[in-house]
Coordinates of C-alpha atoms in Angstrom, one line a residue:
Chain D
X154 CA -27.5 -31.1 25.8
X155 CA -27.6 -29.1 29.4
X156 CA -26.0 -32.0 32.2
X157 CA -24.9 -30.9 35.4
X158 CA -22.8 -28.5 35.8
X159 CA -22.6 -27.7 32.3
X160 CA -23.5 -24.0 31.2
X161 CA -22.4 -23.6 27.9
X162 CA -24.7 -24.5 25.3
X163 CA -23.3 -26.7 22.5
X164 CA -23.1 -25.2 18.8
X165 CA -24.3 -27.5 16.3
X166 CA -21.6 -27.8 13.3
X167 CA -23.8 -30.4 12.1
X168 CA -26.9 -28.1 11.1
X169 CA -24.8 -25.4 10.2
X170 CA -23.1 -27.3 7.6
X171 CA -26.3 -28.5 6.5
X172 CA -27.9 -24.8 6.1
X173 CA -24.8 -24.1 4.1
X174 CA -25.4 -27.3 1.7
X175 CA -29.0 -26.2 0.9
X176 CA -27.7 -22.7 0.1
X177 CA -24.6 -24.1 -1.7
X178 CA -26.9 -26.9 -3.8
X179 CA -29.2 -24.0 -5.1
X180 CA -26.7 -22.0 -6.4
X181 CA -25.0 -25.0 -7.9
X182 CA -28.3 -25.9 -9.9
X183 CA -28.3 -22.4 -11.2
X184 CA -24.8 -21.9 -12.1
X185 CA -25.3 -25.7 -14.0
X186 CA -28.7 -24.2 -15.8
X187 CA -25.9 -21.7 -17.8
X188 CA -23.9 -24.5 -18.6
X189 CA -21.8 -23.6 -15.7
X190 CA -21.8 -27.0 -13.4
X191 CA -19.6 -26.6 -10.2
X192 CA -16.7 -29.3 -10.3
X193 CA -14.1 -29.8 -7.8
X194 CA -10.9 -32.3 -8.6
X195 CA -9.1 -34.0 -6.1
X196 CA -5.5 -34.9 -5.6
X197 CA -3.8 -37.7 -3.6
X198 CA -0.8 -38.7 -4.4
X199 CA 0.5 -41.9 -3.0
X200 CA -1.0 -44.1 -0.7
X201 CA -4.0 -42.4 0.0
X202 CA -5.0 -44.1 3.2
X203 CA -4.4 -41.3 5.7
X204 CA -6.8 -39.0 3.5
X205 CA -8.8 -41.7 2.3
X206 CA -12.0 -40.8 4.7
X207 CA -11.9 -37.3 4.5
X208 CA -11.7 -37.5 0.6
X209 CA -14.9 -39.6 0.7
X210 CA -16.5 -37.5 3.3
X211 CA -15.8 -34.2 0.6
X212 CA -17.2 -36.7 -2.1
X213 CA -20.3 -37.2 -0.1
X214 CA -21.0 -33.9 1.3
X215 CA -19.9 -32.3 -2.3
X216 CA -23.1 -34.7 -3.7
X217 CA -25.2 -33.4 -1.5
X218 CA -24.5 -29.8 -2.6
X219 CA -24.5 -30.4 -5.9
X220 CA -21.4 -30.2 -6.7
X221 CA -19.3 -32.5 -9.1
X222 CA -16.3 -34.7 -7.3
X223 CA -13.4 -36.3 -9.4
X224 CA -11.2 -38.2 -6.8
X225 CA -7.6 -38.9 -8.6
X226 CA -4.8 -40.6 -7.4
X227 CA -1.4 -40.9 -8.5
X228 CA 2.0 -42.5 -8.0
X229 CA 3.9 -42.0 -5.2
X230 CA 6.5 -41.8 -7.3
X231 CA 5.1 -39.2 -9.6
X232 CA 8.1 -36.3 -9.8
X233 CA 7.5 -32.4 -9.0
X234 CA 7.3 -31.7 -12.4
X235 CA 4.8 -33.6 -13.9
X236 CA 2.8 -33.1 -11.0
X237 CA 2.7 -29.5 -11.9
X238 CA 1.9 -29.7 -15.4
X239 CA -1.3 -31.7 -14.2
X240 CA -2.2 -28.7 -12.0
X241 CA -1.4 -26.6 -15.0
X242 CA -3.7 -28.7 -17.1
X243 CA -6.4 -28.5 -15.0
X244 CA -5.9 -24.6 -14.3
X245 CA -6.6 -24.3 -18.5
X246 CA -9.3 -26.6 -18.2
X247 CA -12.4 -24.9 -17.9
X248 CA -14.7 -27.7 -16.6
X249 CA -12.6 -28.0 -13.8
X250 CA -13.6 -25.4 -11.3
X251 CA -11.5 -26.3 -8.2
X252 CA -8.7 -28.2 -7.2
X253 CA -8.5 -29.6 -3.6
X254 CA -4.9 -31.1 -2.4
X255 CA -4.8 -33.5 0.0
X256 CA -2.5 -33.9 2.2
X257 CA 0.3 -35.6 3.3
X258 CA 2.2 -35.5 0.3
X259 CA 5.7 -37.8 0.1
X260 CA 8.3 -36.1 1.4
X261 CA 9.9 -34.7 -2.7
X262 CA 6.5 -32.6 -2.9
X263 CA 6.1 -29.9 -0.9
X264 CA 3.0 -28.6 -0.5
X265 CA 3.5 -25.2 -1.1
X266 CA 4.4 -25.2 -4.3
X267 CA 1.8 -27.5 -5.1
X268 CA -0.6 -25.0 -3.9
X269 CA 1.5 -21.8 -5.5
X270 CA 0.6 -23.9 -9.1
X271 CA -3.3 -24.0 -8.5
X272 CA -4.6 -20.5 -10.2
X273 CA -6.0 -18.3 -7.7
X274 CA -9.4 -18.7 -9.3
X275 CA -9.3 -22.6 -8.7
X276 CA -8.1 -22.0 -5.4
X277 CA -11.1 -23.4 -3.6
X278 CA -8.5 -24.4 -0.5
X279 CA -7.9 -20.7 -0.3
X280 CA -4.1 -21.9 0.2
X281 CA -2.9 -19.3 -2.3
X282 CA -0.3 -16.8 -1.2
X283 CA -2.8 -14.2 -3.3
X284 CA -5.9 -15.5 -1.7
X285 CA -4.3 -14.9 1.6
X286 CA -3.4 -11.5 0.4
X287 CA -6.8 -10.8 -0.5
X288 CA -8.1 -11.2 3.3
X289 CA -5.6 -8.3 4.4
X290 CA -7.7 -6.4 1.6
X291 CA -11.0 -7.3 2.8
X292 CA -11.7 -8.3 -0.4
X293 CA -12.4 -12.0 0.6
X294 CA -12.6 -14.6 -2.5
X295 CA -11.7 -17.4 -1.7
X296 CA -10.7 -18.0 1.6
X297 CA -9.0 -21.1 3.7
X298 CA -12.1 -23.0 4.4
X299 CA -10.9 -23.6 8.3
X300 CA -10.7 -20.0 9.4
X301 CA -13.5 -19.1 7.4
X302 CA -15.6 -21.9 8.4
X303 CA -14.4 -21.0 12.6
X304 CA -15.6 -17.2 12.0
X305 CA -18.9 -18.7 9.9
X306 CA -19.7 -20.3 13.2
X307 CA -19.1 -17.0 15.3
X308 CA -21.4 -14.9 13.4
X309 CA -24.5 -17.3 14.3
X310 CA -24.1 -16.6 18.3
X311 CA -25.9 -13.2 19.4
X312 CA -22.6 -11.7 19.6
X313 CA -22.2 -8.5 17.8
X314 CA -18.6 -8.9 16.4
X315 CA -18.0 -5.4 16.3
X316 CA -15.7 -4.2 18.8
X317 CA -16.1 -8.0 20.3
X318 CA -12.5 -8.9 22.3
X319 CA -11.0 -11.8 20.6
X320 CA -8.5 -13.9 21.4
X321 CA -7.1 -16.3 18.7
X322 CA -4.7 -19.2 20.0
X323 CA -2.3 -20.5 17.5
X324 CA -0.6 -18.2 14.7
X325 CA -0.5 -20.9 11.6
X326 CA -0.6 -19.5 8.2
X327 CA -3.9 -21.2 7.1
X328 CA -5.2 -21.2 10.4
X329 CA -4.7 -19.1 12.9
X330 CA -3.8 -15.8 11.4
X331 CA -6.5 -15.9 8.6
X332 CA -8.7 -15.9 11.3
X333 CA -8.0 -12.8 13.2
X334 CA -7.8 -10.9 9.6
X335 CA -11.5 -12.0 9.0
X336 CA -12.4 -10.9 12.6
X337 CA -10.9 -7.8 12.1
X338 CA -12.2 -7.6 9.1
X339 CA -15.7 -7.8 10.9
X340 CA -14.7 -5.1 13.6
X341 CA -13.2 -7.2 16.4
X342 CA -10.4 -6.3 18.5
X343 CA -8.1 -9.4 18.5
X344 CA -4.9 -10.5 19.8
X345 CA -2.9 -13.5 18.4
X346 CA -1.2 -16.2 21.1
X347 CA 1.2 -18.6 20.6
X348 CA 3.8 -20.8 21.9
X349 CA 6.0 -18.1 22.9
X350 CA 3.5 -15.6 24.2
X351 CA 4.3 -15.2 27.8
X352 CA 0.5 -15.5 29.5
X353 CA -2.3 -17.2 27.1
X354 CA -4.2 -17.2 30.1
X355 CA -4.1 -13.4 30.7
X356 CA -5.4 -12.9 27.4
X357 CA -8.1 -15.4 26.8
X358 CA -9.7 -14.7 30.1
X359 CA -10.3 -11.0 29.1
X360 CA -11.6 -12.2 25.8
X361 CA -15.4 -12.5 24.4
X362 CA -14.6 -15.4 22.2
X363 CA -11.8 -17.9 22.0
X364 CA -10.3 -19.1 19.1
X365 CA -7.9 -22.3 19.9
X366 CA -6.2 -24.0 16.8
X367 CA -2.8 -25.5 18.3
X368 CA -3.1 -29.4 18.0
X369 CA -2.6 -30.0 21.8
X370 CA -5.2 -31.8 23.7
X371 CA -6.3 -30.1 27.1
X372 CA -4.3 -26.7 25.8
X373 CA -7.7 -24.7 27.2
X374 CA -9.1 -25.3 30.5
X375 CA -12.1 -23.5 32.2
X376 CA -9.5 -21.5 34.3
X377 CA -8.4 -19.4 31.2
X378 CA -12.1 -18.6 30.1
X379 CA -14.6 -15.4 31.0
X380 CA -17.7 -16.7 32.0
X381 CA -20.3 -16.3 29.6
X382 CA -17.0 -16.6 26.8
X383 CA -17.8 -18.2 23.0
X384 CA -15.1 -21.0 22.7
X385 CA -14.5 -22.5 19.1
X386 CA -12.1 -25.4 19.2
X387 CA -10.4 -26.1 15.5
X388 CA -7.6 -28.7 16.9
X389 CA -8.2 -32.4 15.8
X390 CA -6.3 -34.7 18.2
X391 CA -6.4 -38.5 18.7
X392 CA -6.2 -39.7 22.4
X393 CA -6.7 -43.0 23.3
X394 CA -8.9 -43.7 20.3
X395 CA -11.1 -41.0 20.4
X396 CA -11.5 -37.6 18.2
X397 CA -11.0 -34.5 20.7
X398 CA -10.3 -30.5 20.0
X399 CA -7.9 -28.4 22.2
X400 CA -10.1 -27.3 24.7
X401 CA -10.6 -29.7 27.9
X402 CA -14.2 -30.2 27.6
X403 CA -15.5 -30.6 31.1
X404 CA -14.1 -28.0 32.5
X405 CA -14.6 -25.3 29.7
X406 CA -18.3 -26.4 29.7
X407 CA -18.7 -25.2 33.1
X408 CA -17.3 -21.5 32.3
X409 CA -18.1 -21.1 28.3
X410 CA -21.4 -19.4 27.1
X411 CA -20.4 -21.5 24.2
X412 CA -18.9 -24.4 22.7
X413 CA -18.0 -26.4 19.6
X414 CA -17.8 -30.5 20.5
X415 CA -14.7 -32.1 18.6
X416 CA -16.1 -33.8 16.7
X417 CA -19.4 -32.0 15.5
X418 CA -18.1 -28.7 15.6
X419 CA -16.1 -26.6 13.1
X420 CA -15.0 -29.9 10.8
X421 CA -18.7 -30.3 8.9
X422 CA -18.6 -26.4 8.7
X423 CA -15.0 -26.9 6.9
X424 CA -16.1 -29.2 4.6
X425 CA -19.5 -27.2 3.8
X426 CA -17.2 -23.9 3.4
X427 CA -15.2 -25.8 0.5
X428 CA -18.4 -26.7 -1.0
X429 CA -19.1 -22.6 -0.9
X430 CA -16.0 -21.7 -2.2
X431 CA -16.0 -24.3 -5.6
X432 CA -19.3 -22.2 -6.4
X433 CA -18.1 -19.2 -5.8
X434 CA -14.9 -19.8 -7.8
X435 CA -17.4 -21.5 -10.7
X436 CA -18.8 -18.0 -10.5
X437 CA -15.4 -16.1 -10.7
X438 CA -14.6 -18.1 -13.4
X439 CA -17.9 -18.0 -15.4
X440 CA -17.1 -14.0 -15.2
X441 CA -13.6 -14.6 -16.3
X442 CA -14.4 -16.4 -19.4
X443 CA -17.5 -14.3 -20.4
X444 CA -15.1 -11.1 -20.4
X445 CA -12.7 -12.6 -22.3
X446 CA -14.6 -14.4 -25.0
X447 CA -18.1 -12.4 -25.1
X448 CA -20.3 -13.1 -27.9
X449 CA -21.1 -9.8 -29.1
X450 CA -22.6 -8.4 -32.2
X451 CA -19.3 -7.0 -33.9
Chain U
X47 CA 17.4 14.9 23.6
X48 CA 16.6 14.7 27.5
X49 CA 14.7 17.9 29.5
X50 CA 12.8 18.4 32.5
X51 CA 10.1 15.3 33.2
X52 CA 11.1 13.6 29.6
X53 CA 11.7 10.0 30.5
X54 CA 11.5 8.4 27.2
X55 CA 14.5 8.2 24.8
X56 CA 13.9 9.5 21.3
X57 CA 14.4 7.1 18.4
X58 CA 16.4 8.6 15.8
X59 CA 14.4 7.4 12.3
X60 CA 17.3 9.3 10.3
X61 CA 20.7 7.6 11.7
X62 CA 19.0 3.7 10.7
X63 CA 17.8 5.5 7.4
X64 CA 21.6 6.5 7.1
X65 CA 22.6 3.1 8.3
X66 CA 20.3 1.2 5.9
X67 CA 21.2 3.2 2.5
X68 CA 24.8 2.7 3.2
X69 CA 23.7 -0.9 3.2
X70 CA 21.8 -0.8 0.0
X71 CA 24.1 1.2 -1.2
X72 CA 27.1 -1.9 -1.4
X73 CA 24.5 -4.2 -2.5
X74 CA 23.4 -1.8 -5.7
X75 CA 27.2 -1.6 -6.4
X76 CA 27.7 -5.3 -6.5
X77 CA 24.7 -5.9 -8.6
X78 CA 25.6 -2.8 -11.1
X79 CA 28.6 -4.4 -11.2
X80 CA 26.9 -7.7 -12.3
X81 CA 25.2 -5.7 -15.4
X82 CA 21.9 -5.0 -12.9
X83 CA 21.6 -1.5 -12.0
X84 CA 18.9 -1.2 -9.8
X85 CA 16.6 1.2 -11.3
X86 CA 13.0 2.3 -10.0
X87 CA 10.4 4.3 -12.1
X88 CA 7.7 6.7 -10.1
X89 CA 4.1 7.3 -11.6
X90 CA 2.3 10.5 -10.9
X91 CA -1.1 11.1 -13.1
X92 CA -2.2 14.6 -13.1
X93 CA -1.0 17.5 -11.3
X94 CA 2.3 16.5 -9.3
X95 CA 2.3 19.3 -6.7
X96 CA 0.9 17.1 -3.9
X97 CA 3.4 14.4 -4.4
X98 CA 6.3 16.5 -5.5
X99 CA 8.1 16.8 -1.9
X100 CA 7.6 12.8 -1.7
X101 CA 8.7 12.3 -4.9
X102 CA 11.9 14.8 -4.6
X103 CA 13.0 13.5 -1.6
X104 CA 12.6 9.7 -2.8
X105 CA 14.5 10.3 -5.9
X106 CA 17.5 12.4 -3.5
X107 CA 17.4 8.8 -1.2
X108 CA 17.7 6.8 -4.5
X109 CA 20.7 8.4 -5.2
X110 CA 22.1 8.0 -2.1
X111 CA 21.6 4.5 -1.9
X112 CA 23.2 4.1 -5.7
X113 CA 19.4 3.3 -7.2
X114 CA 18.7 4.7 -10.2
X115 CA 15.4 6.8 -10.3
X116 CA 13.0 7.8 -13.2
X117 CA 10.2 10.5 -12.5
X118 CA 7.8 9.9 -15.0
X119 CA 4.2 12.1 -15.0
X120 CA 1.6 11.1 -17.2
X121 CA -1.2 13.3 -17.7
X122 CA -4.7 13.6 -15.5
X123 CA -6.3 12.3 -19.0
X124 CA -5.0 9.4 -19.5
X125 CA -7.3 6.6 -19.2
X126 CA -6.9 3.5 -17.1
X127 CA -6.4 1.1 -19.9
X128 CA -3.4 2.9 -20.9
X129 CA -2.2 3.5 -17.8
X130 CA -2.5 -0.6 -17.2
X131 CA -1.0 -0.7 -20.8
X132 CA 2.0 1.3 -19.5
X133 CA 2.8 -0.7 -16.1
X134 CA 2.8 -4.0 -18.6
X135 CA 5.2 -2.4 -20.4
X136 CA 7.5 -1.6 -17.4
X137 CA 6.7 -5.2 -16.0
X138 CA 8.3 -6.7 -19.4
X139 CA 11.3 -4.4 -19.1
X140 CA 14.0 -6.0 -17.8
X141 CA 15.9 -2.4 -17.6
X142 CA 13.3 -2.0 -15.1
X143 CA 12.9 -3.3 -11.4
X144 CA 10.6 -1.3 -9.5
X145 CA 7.4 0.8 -9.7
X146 CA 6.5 3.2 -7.8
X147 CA 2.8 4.3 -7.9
X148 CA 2.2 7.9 -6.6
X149 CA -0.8 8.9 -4.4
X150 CA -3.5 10.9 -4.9
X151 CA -4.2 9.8 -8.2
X152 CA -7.7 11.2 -9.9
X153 CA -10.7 9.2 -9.0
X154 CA -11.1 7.7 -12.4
X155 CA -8.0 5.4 -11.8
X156 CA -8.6 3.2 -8.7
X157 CA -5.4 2.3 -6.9
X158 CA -5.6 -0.8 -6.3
X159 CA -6.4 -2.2 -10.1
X160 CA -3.0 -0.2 -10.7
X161 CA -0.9 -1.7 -7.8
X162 CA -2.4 -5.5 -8.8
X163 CA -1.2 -4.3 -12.2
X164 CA 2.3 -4.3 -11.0
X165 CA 4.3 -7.7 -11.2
X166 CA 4.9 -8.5 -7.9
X167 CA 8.8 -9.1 -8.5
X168 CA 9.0 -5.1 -9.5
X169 CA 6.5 -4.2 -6.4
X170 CA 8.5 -2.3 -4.0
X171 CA 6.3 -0.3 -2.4
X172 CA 4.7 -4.3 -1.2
X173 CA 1.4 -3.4 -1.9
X174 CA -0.2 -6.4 -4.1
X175 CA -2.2 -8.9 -2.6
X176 CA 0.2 -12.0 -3.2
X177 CA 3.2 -9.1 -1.5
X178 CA 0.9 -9.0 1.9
X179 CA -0.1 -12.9 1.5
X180 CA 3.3 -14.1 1.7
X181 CA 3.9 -11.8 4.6
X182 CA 0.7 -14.1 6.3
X183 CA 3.6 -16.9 4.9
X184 CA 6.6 -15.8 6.5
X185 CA 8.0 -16.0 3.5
X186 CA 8.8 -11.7 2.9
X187 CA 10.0 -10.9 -0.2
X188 CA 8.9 -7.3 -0.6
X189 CA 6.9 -6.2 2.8
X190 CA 4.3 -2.5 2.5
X191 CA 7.2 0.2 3.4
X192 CA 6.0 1.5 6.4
X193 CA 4.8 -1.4 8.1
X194 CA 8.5 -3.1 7.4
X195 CA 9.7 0.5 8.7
X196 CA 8.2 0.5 11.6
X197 CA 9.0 -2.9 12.9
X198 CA 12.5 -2.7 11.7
X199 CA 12.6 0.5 14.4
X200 CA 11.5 -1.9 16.9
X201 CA 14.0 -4.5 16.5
X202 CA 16.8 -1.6 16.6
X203 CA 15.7 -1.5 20.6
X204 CA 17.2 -3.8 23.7
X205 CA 13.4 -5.6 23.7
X206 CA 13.4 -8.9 22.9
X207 CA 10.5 -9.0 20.4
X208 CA 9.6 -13.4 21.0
X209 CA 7.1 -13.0 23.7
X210 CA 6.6 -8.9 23.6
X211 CA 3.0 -8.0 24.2
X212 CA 2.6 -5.7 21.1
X213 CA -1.1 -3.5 21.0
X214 CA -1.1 -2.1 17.1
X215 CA -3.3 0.9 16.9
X216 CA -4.9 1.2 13.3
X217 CA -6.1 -2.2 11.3
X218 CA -5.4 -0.2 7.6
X219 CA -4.0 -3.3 4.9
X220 CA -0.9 -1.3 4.4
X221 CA 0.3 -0.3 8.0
X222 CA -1.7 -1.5 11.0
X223 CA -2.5 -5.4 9.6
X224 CA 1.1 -6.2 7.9
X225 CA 2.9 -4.4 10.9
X226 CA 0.6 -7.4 13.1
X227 CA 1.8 -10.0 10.7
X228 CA 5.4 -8.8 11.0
X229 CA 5.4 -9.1 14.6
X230 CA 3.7 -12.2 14.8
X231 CA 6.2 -14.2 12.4
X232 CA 9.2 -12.4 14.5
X233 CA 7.4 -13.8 18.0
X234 CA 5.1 -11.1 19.5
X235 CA 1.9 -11.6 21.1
X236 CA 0.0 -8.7 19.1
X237 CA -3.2 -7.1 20.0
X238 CA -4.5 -5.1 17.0
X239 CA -7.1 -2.5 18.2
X240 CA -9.1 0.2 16.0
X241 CA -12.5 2.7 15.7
X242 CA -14.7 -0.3 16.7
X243 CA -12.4 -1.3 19.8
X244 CA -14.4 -0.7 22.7
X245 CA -11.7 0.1 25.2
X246 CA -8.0 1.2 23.0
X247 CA -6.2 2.1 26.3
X248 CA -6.7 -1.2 28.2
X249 CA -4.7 -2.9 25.7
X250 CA -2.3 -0.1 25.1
X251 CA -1.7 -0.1 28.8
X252 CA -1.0 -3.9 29.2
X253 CA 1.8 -3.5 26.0
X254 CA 5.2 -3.6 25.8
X255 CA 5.6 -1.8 22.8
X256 CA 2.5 0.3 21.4
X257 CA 2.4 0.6 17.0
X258 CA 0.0 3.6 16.3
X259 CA -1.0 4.0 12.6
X260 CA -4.0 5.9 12.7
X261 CA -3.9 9.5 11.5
X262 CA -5.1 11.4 14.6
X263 CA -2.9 13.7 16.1
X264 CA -3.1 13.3 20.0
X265 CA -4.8 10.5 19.8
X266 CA -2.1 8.3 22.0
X267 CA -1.7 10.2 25.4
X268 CA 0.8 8.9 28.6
X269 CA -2.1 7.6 30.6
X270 CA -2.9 4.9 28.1
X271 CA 0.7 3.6 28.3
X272 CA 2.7 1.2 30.4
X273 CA 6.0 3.1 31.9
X274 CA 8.4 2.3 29.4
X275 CA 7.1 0.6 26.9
X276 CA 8.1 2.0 23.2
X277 CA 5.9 3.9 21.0
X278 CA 6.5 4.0 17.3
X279 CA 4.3 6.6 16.0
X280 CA 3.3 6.2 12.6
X281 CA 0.8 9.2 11.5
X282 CA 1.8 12.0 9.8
X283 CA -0.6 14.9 10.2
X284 CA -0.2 18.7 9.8
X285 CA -2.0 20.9 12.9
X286 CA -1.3 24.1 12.8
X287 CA 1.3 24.4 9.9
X288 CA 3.1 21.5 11.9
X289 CA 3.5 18.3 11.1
X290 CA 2.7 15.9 14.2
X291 CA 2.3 12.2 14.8
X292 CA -0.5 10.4 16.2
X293 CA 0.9 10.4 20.0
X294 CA 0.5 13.3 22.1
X295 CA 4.6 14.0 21.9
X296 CA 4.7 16.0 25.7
X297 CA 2.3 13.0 27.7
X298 CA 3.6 10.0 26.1
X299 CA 7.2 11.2 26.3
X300 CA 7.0 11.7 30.2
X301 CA 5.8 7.3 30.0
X302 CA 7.3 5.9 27.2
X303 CA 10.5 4.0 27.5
X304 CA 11.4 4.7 24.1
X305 CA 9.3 7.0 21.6
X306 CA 9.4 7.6 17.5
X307 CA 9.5 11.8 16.8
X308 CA 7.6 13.3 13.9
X309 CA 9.0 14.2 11.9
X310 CA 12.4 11.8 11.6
X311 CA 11.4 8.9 13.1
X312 CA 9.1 5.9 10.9
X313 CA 9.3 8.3 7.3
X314 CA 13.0 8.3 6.8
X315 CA 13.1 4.7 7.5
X316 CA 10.3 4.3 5.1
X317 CA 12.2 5.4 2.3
X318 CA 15.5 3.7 2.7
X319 CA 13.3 0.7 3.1
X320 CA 12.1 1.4 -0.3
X321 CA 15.5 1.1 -1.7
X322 CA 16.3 -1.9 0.0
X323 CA 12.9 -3.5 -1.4
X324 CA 14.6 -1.8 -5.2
X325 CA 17.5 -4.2 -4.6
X326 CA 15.6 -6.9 -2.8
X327 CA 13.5 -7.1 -6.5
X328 CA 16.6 -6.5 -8.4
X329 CA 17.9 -9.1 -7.0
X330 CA 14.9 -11.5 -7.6
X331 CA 14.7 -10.6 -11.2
X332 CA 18.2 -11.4 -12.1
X333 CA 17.8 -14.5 -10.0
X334 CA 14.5 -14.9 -12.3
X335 CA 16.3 -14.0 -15.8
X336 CA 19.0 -16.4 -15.4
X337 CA 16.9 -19.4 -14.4
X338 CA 15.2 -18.6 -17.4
X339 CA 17.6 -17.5 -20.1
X340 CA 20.5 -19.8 -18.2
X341 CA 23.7 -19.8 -20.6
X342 CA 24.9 -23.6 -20.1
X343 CA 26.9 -25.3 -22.5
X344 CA 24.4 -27.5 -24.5

């Protein structure tokens, strides 16, 4: 899609997602041919209507990489407690290999310690305070699908990420800061900006690649971009009706090399990424239980 | 400490190290006084002479800040599994609320498997994953020593740190990235540059206050900073029979605002915060004992 005035070049979330199924859905069938079949469970608790498309969205795109989907709903007036020995339950279960949380919760749950219950091997979310951790280490399990699903997009542009000026926008916990650990992580020199930071604008103009993940409409214009810049756009907003990132698209089209579309862009690749983790963590935990319980000849 | 064409004013580490053991100090007496003596136990395998100075002057700061300190050295023969076997052991003891793992150890015994072998309510030193993920949180319960060290410096200078442009110098898990989570959750716009940076003193330049964490002396000199911003210098390196920082001392002090010496600037506070983190995690475990043995009348 090149219109006037338009230079950047649209990145397809759509076919990278799709890649990442095929890859996903192959190792799925092989980890199922050892008795090892990837299985997520899902969590709503109350009325599930806000979550209730994205949870049959995961359902669908789970299918398609061969991985099992148990959607479960409960009470909204389910307590704390029993909510946690469910988790708990499902930790010790070993044909459950992750469990996904959707959110909202009502208001006596927070979601924190809901995601503090699920065992760091289940935690296909990568919400877990140790799973965070484990990006700091470079040692990346399993890691919050967004961020990893924003970098996942970077590293198919014919950037080399080494030494590549970053600028992330947004500083959130699952978010914005586990990106700029993976992309240091890969070698790129980034700088975190928030609300308080005194000139966005100075920094994402001298930036290779933008990273916005705020949740404000038209928080990115062309103005604040290099020429030639990457621009990935996590925000989900709703104006008048329709689905739009953070990044004001006209005019960022115009300056960026190039661009995710809201929607299209990093939200298949999310999805996909969760599909990628509930294998790898079916792997983890195929590991776990072989050490512990190998059948040798004593 | 002012001469001929010194501009900057030198950051005395050893008065807030003073400062912060009287500190722990009054807490370690109100919890001994509770029937929890804070109490830390240090690990050296093998032959102690490169860690004896360290360990010596940890133990002399332990006492000073009213934490008890046990110097335990187990021989360069001992396996890993009963090394592991030993740290479970300390974990279960309630008598016990810290660990302290002493570097180098011999290359059979990787440090990290130790340090993820340490519970992370007796972690003091902050090093296991689920320590550095709830940094990415917010939520700091026992922060890596030097990184909380070198910020706490910071905040001991009239800069208000919401909004600071902060350029980190060194990406290492235990310094460079939780010093850049640190700063982000207090505020700062944080630039985190390394090897692979392609130009170091373009964001030094632009910084209000300049972290550097990479063990090369000189390798900070005036002309990469702005006129006064602070520099906390965090290497330690011996040239010469000396030990020297990071910064070139002479050059950065005739720019800097503010400027960390080394010796006596980041590695006293480093050790008083290591008491503080013993009653931080004394304090945790008594809070952890009581929820769980609670005496209520049933």
């Amino acid at each position: 899609m090149k219109t006037d005035g338009i230079r950047a070049a649209l990145i397809d979330g759509k076919a990278i997602a799709a890649r990442m199924r095929t890859e996903t859905a192959a190792e799925a069938a092989e980890l199922a041919a050892l008795g090892w079949q990837p299985r997520l469970v899902s969590i709503t608790v109350g009325d599930g209507a806000a979550s209730e498309v994205y949870v049959r969205n995961q359902q669908r795109t789970a299918e398609n990489a061969g991985v099992e989907f148990e959607a479960r709903t409960y009470p909204e007036t389910i307590s704390m407690e029993q909510l946690v020995g469910v988790l708990q339950g499902l930790n010790a279960d070993p044909r459950v290999n992750g469990i996904i949380i959707q959110r909202p919760l009502p208001a006596h749950i927070p979601v924190k310690t809901l995601q503090k219950a699920v065992h760091p091997l289940k935690d296909v979310e990568g919400m877990h305070p140790a799973s965070i951790g484990n990006i700091v280490y470079n040692d990346l399990a399993l890691g919050p699908c967004t961020a990893v699903a924003a970098v996942e997009i970077l590293k198919t542009l014919p950037l080399k990420i080494e030494g590549l000026d970053v600028t992330v926008i947004g500083h959130s916990e699952i978010v914005g800061k586990p990106i700029a650990f993976l992309l240091m992580s890969l070698g790129a020199t980034v700088t975190v900006c928030h609300h308080m930071t005194r000139s966005v604008a100075m920094h994402s103009r001298a930036a290779d690649a933008v990273f916005v993940a705020v949740g404000k409409p038209g928080l990115v214009t062309g103005d604040m971009l290099k020429p030639g810049a990457a621009l990935i756009d996590i925000g989900i907003n709703r104006v008048d009706g329709k689905t739009v990132g953070d990044a004001d698209f006209d005019s960022c089209a115009k300056v960026a090399g190039w661009l995710t579309p809201v929607p299209g862009g990093v939200g298949p690749v999310t999805v996909a990424t969760l599909m990628k983790n509930a294998v790898l963590a079916t792997r983890m935990q195929m590991a776990h239980y072989r050490a512990e319980y190998a059948l040798t000849d004593v």
